[in-house]
Short mmCIF file of C-alpha atoms and ligand atoms in Angstrom, two decimals:
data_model
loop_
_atom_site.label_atom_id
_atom_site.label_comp_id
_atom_site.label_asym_id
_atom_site.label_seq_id
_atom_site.Cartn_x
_atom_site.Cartn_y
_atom_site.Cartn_z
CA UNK A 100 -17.58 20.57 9.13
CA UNK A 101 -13.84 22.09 9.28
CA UNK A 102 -11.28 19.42 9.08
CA UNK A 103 -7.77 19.77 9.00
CA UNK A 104 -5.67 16.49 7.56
CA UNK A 105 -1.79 16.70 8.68
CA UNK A 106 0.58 15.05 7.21
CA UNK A 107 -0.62 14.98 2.92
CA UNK A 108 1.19 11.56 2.16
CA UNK A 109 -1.51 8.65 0.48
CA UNK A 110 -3.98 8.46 3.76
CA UNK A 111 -4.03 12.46 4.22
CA UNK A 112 -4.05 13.69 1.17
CA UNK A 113 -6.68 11.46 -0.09
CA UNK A 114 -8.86 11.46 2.82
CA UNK A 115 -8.86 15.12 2.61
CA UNK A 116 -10.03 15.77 -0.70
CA UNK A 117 -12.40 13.14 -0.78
CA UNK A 118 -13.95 14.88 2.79
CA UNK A 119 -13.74 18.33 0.55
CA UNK A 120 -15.41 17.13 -2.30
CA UNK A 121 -18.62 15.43 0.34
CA UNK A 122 -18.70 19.11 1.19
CA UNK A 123 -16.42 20.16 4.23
CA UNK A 124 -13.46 22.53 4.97
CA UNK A 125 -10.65 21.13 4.83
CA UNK A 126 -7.07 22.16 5.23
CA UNK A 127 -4.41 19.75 4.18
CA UNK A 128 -0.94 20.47 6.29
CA UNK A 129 2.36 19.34 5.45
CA UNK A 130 5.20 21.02 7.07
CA UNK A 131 6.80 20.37 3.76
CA UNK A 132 6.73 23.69 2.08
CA UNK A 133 7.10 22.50 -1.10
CA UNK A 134 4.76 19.89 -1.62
CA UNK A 135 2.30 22.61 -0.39
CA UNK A 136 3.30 25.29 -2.86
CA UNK A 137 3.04 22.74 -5.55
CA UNK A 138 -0.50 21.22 -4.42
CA UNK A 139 -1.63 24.68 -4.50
CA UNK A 140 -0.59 24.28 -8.41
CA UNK A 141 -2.05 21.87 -8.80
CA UNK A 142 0.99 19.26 -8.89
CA UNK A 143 0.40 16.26 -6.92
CA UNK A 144 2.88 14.26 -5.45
CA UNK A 145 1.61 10.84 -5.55
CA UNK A 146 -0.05 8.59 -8.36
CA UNK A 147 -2.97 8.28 -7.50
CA UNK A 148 -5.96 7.68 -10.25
CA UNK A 149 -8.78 10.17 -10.22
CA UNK A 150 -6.92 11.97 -7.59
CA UNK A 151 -5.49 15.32 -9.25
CA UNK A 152 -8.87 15.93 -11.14
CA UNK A 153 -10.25 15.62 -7.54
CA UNK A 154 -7.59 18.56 -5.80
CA UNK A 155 -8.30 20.49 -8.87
CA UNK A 156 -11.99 20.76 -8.94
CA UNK A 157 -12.34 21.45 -4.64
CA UNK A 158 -9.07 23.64 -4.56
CA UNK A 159 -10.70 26.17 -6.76
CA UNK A 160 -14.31 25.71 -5.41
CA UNK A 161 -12.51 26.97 -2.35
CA UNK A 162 -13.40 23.96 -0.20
CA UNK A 163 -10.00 22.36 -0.55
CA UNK A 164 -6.84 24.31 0.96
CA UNK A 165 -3.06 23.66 1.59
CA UNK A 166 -1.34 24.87 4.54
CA UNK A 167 2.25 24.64 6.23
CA UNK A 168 1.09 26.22 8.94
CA UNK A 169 -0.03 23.66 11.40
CA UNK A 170 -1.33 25.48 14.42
CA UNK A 171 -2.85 28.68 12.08
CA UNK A 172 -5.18 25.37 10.48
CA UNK A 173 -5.78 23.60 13.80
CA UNK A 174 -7.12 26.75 15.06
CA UNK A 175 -9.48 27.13 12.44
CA UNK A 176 -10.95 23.48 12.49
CA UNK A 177 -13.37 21.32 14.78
CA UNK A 178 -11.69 18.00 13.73
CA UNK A 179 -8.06 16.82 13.55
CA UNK A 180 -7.18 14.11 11.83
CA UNK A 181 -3.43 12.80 12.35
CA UNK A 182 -2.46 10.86 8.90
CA UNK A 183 1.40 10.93 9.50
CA UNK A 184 3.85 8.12 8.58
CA UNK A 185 4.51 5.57 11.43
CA UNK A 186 7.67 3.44 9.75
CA UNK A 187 9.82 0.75 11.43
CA UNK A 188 11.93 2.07 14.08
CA UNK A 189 15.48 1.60 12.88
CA UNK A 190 17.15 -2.20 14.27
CA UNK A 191 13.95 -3.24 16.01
CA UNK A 192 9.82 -4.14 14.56
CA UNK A 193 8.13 -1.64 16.46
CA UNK A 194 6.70 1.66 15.15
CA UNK A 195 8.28 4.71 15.38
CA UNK A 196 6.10 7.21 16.46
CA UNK A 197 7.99 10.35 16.73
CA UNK A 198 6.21 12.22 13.56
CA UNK A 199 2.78 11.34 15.46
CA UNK A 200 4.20 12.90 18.85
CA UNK A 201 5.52 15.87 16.88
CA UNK A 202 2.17 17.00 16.00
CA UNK A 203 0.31 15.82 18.92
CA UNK A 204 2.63 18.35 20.38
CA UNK A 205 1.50 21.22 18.13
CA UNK A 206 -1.74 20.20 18.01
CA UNK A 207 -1.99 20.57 21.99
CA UNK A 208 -0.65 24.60 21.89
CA UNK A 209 -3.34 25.10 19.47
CA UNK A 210 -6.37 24.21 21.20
CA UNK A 211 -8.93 27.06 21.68
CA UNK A 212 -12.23 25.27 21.74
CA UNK A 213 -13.58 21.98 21.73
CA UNK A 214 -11.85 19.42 18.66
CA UNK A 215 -11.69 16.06 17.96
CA UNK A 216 -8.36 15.00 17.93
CA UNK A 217 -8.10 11.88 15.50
CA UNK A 218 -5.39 9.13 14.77
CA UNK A 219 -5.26 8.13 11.27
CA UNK A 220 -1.82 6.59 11.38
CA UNK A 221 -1.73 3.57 12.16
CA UNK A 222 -0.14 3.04 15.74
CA UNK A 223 -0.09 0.59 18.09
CA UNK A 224 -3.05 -0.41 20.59
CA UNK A 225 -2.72 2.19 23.49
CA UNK A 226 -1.21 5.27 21.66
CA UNK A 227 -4.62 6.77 22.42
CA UNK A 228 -4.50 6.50 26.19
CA UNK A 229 -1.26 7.66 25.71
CA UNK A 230 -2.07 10.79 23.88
CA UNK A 231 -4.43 11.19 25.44
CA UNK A 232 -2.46 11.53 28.67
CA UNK A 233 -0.05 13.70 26.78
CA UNK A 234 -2.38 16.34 25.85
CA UNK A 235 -4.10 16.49 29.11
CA UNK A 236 -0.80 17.84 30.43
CA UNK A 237 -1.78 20.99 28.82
CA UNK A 238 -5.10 21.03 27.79
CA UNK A 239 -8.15 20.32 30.18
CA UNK A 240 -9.76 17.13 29.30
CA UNK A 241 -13.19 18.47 28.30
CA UNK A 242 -12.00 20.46 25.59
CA UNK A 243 -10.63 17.57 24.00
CA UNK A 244 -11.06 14.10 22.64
CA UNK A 245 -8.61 11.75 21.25
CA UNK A 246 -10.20 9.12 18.39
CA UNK A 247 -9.24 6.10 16.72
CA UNK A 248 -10.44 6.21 12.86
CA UNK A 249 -8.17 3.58 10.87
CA UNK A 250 -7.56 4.05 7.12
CA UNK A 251 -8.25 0.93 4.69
CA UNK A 252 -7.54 2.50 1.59
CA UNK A 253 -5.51 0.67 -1.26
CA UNK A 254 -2.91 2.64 -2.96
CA UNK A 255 -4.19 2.58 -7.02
CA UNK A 256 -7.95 2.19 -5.38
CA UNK A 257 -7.54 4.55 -2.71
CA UNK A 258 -10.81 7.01 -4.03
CA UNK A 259 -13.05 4.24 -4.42
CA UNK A 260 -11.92 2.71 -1.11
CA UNK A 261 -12.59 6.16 0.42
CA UNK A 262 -15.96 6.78 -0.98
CA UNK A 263 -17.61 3.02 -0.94
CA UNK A 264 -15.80 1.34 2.32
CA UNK A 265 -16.67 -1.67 3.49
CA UNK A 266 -16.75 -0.51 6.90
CA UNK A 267 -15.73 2.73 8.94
CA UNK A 268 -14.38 1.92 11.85
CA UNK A 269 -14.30 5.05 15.01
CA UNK A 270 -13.00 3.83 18.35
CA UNK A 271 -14.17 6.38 20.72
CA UNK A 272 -14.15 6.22 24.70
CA UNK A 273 -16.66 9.15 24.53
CA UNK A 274 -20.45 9.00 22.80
CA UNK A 275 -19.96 12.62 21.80
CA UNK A 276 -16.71 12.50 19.29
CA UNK A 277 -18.80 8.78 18.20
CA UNK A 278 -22.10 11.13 17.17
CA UNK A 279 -19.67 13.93 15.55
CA UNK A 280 -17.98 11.36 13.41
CA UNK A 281 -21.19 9.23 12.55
CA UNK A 282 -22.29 12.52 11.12
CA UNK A 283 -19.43 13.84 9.17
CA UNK A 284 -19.43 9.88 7.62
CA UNK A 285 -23.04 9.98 6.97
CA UNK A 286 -22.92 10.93 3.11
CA UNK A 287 -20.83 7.59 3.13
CA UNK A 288 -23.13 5.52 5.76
CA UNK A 289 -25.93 6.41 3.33
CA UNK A 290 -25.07 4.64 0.50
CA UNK A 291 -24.30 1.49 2.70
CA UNK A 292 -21.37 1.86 4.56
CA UNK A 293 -21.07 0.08 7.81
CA UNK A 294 -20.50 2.14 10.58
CA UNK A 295 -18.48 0.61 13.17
CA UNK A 296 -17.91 2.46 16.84
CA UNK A 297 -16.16 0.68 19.23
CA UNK A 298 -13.58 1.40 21.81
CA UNK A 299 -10.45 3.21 21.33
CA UNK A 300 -8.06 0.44 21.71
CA UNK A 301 -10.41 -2.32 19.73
CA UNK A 302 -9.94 0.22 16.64
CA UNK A 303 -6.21 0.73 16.82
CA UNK A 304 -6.31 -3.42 17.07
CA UNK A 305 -8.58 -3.81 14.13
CA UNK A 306 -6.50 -2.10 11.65
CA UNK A 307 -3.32 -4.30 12.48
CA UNK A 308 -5.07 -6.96 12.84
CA UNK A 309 -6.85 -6.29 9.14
CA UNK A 310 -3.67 -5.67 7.35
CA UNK A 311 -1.74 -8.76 9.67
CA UNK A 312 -4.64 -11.26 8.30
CA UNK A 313 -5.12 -9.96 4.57
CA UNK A 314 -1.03 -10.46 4.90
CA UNK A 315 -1.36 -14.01 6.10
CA UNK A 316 -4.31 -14.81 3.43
CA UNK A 317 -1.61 -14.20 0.81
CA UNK A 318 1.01 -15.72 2.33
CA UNK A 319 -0.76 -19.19 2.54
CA UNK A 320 -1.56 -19.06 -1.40
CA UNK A 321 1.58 -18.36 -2.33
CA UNK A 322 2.51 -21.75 0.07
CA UNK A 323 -0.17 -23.45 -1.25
CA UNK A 324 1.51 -22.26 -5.23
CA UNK A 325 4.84 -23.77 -4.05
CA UNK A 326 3.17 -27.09 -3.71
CA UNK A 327 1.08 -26.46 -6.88
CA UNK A 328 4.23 -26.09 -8.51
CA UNK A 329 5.71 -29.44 -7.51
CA UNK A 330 2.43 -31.29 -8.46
CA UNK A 331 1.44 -30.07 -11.58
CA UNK A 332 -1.75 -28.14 -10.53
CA UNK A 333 -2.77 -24.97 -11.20
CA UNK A 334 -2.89 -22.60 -8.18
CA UNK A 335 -5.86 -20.41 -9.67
CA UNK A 336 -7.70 -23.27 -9.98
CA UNK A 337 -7.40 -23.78 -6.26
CA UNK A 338 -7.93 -19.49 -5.67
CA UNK A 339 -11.43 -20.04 -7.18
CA UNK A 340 -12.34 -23.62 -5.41
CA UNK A 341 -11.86 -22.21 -2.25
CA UNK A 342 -12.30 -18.49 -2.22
CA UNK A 343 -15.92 -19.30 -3.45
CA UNK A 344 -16.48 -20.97 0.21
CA UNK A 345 -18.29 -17.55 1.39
CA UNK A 346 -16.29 -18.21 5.26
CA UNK A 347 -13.02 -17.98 2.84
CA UNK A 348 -14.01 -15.39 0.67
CA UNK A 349 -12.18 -15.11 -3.06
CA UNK A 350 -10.19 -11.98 -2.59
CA UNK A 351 -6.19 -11.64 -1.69
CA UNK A 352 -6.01 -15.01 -3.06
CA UNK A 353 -3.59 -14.18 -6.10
CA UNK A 354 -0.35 -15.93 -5.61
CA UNK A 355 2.41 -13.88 -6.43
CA UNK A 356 5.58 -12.18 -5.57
CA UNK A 357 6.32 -11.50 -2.07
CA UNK A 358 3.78 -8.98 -0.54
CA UNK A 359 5.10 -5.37 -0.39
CA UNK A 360 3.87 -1.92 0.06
CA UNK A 361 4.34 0.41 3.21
CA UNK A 362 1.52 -1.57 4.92
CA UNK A 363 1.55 -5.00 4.96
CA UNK A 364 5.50 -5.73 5.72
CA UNK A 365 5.80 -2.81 8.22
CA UNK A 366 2.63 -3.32 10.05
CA UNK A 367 2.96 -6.99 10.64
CA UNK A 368 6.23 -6.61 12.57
CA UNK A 369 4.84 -3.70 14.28
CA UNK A 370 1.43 -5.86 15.77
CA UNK A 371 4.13 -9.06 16.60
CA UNK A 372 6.16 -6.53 18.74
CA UNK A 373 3.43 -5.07 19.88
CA UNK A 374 2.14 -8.37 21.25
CA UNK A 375 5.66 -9.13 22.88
CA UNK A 376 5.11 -6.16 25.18
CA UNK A 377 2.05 -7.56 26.28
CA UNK A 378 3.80 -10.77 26.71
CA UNK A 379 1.76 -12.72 23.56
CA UNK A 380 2.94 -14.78 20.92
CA UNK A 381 1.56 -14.21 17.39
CA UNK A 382 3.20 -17.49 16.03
CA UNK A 383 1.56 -17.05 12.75
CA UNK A 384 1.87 -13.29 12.06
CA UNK A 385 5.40 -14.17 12.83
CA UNK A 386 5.60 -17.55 10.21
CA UNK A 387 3.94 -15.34 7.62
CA UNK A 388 7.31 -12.60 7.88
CA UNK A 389 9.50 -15.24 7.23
CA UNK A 390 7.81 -17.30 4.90
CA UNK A 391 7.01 -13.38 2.84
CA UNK A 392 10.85 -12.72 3.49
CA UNK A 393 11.96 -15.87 2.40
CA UNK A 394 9.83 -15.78 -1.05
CA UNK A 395 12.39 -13.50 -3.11
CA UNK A 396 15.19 -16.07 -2.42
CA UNK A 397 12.54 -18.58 -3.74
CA UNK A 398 11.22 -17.30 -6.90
CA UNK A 399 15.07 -16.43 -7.23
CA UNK A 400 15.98 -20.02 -7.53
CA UNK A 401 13.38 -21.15 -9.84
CA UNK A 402 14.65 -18.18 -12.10
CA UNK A 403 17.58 -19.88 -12.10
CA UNK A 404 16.39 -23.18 -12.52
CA UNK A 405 14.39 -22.23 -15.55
CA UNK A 406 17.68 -20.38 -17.33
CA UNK A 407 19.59 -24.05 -16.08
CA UNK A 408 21.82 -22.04 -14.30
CA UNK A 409 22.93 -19.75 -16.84
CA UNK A 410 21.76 -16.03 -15.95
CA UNK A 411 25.10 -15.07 -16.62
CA UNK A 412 24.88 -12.45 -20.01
CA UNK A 413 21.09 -13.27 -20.10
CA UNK A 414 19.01 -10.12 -21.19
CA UNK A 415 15.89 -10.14 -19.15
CA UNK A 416 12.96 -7.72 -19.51
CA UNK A 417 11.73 -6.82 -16.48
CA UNK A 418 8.24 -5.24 -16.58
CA UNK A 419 6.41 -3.61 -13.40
CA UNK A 420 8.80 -3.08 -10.69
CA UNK A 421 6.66 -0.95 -7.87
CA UNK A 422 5.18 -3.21 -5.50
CA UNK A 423 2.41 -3.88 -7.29
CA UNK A 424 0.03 -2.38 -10.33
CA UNK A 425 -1.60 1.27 -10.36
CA UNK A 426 0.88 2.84 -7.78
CA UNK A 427 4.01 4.39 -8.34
CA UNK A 428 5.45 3.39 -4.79
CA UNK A 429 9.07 1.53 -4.89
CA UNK A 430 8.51 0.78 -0.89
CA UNK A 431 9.23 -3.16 -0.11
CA UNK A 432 8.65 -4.11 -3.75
CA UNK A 433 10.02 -7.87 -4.64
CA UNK A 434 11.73 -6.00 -7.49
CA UNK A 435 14.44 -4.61 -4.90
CA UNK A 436 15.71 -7.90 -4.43
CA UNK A 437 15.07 -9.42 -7.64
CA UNK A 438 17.08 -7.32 -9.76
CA UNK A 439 19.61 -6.73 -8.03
CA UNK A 440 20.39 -10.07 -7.96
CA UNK A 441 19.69 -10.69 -11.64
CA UNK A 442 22.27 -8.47 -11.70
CA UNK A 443 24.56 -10.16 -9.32
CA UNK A 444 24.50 -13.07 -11.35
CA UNK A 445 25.13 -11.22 -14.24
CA UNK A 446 22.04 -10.55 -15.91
CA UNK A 447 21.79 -7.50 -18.43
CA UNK A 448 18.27 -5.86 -17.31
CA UNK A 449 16.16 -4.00 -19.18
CA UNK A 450 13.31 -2.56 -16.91
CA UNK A 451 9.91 -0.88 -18.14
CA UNK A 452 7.15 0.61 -15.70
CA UNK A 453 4.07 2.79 -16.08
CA UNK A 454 5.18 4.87 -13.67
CA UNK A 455 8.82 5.94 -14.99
CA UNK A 456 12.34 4.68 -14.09
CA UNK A 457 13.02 4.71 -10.61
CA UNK A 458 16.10 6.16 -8.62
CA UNK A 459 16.73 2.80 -6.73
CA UNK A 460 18.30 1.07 -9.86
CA UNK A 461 20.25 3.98 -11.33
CA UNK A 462 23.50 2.52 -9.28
CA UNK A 463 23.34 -0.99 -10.29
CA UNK A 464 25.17 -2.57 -12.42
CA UNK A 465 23.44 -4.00 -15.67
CA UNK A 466 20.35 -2.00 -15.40
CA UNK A 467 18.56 0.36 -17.64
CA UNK A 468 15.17 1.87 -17.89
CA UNK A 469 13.61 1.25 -21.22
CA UNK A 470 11.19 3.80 -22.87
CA UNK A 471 8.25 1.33 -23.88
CA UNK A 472 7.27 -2.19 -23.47
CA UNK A 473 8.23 -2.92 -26.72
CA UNK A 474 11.87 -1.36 -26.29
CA UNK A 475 12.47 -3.36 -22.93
CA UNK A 476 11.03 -6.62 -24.96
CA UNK A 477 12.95 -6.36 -28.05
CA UNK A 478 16.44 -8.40 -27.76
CA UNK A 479 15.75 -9.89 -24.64
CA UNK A 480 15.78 -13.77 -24.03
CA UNK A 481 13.46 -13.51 -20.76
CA UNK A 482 10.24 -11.17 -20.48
CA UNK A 483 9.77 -11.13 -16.00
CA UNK A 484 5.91 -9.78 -15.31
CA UNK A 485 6.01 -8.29 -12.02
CA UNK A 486 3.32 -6.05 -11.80
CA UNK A 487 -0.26 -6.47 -13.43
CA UNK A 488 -0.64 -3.17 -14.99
CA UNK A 489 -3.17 -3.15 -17.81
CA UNK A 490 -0.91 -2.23 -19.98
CA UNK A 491 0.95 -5.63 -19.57
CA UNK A 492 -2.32 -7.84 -20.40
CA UNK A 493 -2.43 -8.06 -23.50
CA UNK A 494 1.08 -7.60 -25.52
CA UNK A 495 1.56 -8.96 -28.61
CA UNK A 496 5.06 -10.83 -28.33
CA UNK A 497 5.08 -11.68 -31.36
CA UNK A 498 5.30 -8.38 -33.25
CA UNK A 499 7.75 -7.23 -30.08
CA UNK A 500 10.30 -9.69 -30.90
CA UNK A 501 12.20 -12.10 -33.50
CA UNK A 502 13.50 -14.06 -30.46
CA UNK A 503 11.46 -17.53 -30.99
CA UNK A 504 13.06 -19.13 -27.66
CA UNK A 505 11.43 -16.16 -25.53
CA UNK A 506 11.01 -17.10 -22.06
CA UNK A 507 7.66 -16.01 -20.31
CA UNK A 508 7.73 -15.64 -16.38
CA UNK A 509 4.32 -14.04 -15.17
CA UNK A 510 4.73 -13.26 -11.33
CA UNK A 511 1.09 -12.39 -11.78
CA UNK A 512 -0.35 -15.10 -13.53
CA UNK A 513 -2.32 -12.92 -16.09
CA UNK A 514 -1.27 -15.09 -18.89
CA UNK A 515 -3.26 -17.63 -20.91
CA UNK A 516 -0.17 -20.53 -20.16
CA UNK A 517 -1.48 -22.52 -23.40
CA UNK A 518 -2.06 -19.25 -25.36
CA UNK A 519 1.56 -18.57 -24.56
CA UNK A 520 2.88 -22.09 -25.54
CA UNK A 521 0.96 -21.57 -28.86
CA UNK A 522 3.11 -18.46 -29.77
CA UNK A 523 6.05 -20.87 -29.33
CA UNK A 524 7.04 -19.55 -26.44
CA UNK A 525 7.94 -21.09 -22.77
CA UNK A 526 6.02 -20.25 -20.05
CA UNK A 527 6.44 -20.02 -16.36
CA UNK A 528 3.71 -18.89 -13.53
CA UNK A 529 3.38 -18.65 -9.96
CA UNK A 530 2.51 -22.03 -8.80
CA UNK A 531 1.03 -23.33 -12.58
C1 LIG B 177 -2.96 -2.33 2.02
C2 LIG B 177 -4.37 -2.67 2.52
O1 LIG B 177 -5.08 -3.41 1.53
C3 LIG B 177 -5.11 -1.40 2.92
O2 LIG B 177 -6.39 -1.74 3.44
C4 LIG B 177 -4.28 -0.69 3.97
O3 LIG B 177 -4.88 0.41 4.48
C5 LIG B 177 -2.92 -0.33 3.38
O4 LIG B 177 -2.28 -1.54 2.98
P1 LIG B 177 -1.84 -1.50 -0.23
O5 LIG B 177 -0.53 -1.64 0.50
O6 LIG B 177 -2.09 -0.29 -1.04
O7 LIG B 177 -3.06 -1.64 0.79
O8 LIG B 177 -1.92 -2.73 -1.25
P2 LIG B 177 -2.75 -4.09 -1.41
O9 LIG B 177 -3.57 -3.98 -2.62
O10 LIG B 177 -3.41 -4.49 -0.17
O11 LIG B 177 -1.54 -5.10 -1.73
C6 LIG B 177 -0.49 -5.33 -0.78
C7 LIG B 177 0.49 -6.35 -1.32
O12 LIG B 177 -0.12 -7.62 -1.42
C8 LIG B 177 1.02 -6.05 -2.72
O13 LIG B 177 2.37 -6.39 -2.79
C9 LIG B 177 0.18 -6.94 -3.62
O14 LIG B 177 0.82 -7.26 -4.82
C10 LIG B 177 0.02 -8.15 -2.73
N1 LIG B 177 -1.16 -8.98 -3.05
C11 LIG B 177 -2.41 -8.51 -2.82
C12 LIG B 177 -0.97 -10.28 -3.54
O15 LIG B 177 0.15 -10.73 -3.76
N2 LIG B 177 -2.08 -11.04 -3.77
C13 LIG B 177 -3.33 -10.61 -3.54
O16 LIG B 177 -4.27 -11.38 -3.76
C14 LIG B 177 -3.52 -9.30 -3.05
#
């Protein structure tokens, strides 16, 4: 099939090469000129794993292409797929949509045949009526057909989300787009993908309503940790004697930092204000916010609690600060309030992450990037695990430092506690 992705942030770009490398045409646009000339190089702008082997091996086998030229690529294809960013409107929760209408725009000057017009960004339940009605303006309605096909991929597991989903969901109010897309899925559907079709609407619900629960699933361990904490009980004892109650399930039950990402926290307040123009209240959707906004302040105090008050001159190693492991994305990561007020409180910080140092701390005070784990280590009086990066799991702090009264605080709880304690070091976890 010919496919053209627009927009090549995470959903786009990856989508597109994975649909490449199952054997269609597909044109990736961006109408950043840039990131095209440099995908066309080769150069990717996202960490991704697997990914750049992937653009390599279908750009030059010719199924793979990059294009700034959106209406030259819609032209060319059958399908459309719409993976453009929908953020958080500026002082309100609702999602802007005014990349998506931008291309819908486009897309609607360049229709010369019959194409599947697709909604990959996630938007709120009736965009595709209203599309829908947008397009029709111009185009007559049988050459067209606007579907609902939400993403579920995980940044850091976004190829392996792509390829082995646990279910694809196409919200279609017509049976012909439905067959179309069963078909171009059906390399995935073979190897035991559930196929999902259901209405438009139900789709663009399912994906906010997804993201809105995993959010809440998270939020209630890392309640349930706050209580482990004040009753001496291990919180991943409790993630395994419940998660292995199959109507529970085990997963997204890591207690941790507050959640982050440019999912969870944006898409959350986008499905409660959503529900407020329909006149519902999502009470819990709207607990969890607070309760995930209110977690950094938390984890804040027990920081202090554990120094006795005396963060003032500490030197804390800081390692991981994206939003979680296996990503290089900064967007709504815990770290953004953390260490900043580490450094309020006049903490020297020494920060260390896979992925580089990162442009949000060059202006504050007290902060540097250190080269290696063991450089951000040495010296310090506080080690703070933020992200569970492999490389984290299993460093010897004992040949990293001389300091013997070297406080431990895993966010991530990837630490043996008594392992820890037996290096003579103190050790703090999420709600252990
Ligand atoms: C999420 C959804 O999982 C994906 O389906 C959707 O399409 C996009 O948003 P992503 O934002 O990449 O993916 O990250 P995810 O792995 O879901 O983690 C989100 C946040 O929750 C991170 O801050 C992570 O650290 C946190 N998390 C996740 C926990 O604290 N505990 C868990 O058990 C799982």
């Amino acid at each position: 099939m010919k496919l053209c992705m627009i927009g090549t942030g995470y959903v786009g770009l990856v989508s597109g090469v994975c649909f490449s490398d199952l054997g269609n045409d597909v044109i990736c646009v961006d109408k950043d000129i840039k990131k095209i000339n440099n995908l066309k190089k080769g150069i990717i702008p996202i960490y991704e794993p697997g990914l750049e082997e992937l653009v390599l091996k279908n750009y030059k086998n010719k199924r793979l292409n990059f294009s700034a030229n959106l209406k030259d690529s819609v032209k060319k294809s059958d399908v459309v797929f719409i993976c453009v960013g929908t953020p958080t409107k500026k002082n309100s929760n609702s999602a802007d949509l005014t990349q998506v209408y931008d291309v819908v725009k486009a897309v609607s000057k360049s229709i010369n045949k019959f194409k599947i017009i697709i909604n990959k960004s996630t938007v709120p339940v009736t965009t595709g009526d209203e599309l829908e009605k947008f397009i029709s303006k111009k185009v007559k309605k049988k050459n067209f057909s606007v579907v609902s096909n939400p993403e579920f991929l995980r940044e850091g597991e976004a190829i392996r989300d792509f390829i082995y989903p646990d279910r694809i969901i196409v919200g279609s109010n017509d049976s012909k787009s439905t067959r179309i897309l069963k078909n171009l899925y059906a390399p995935l559907i073979s190897k035991g993908a559930k196929f999902i079709s259901t209405k438009r609407r139900a789709a663009e619900l399912i994906k906010y309503a997804s993201n809105a629960f995993l959010a809440t699933k998270i939020t209630f361990i890392n309640e349930i940790a706050n209580l482990c904490e004040k009753t001496g009980i291990d919180v991943e004892e409790i993630s395994i004697g419940i998660g292995l109650d199959k109507r529970i399930g085990s997963r997204f039950l890591r207690a941790g930092p507050s959640y982050g990402g440019s999912c969870f926290p944006k898409d959350t307040k986008a499905i409660v204000s959503t529900a407020e123009k329909f006149k519902t209240n999502l009470s819990i959707i709207k607990s969890v916010i607070r309760s995930n906004n209110k977690r950094t302040v938390l984890l804040s105090k027990r920081l202090n609690l554990i120094l006795k008050n005396k963060i003032k001159n500490k030197v804390i190693s800081f390692l991981g600060v994206t939003f979680k492991a296996n990503t290089d994305d900064m967007r709504d990561s815990s770290s953004l309030k953390l260490i900043p007020f580490l450094s309020k409180k006049g903490a020297k910080i020494k920060y260390y992450d896979p992925t580089g140092s990162k442009k949000e701390f060059k202006k504050i005070k007290n902060v540097e990037f250190s080269n290696s784990i063991q450089e951000s280590i040495k010296g310090s009086d506080v080690v703070i695990l933020h992200t569970e990066w492999n490389d984290f799991k299993s460093i010897n702090f004992k040949k990293f430092t001389k300091n013997k009264k070297l406080i431990i605080y895993d966010m991530r709880n990837i630490y043996s506690p008594d392992k820890i304690k037996k290096l003579g070091f103190k050790y703090y976890g999420i709600g252990r």
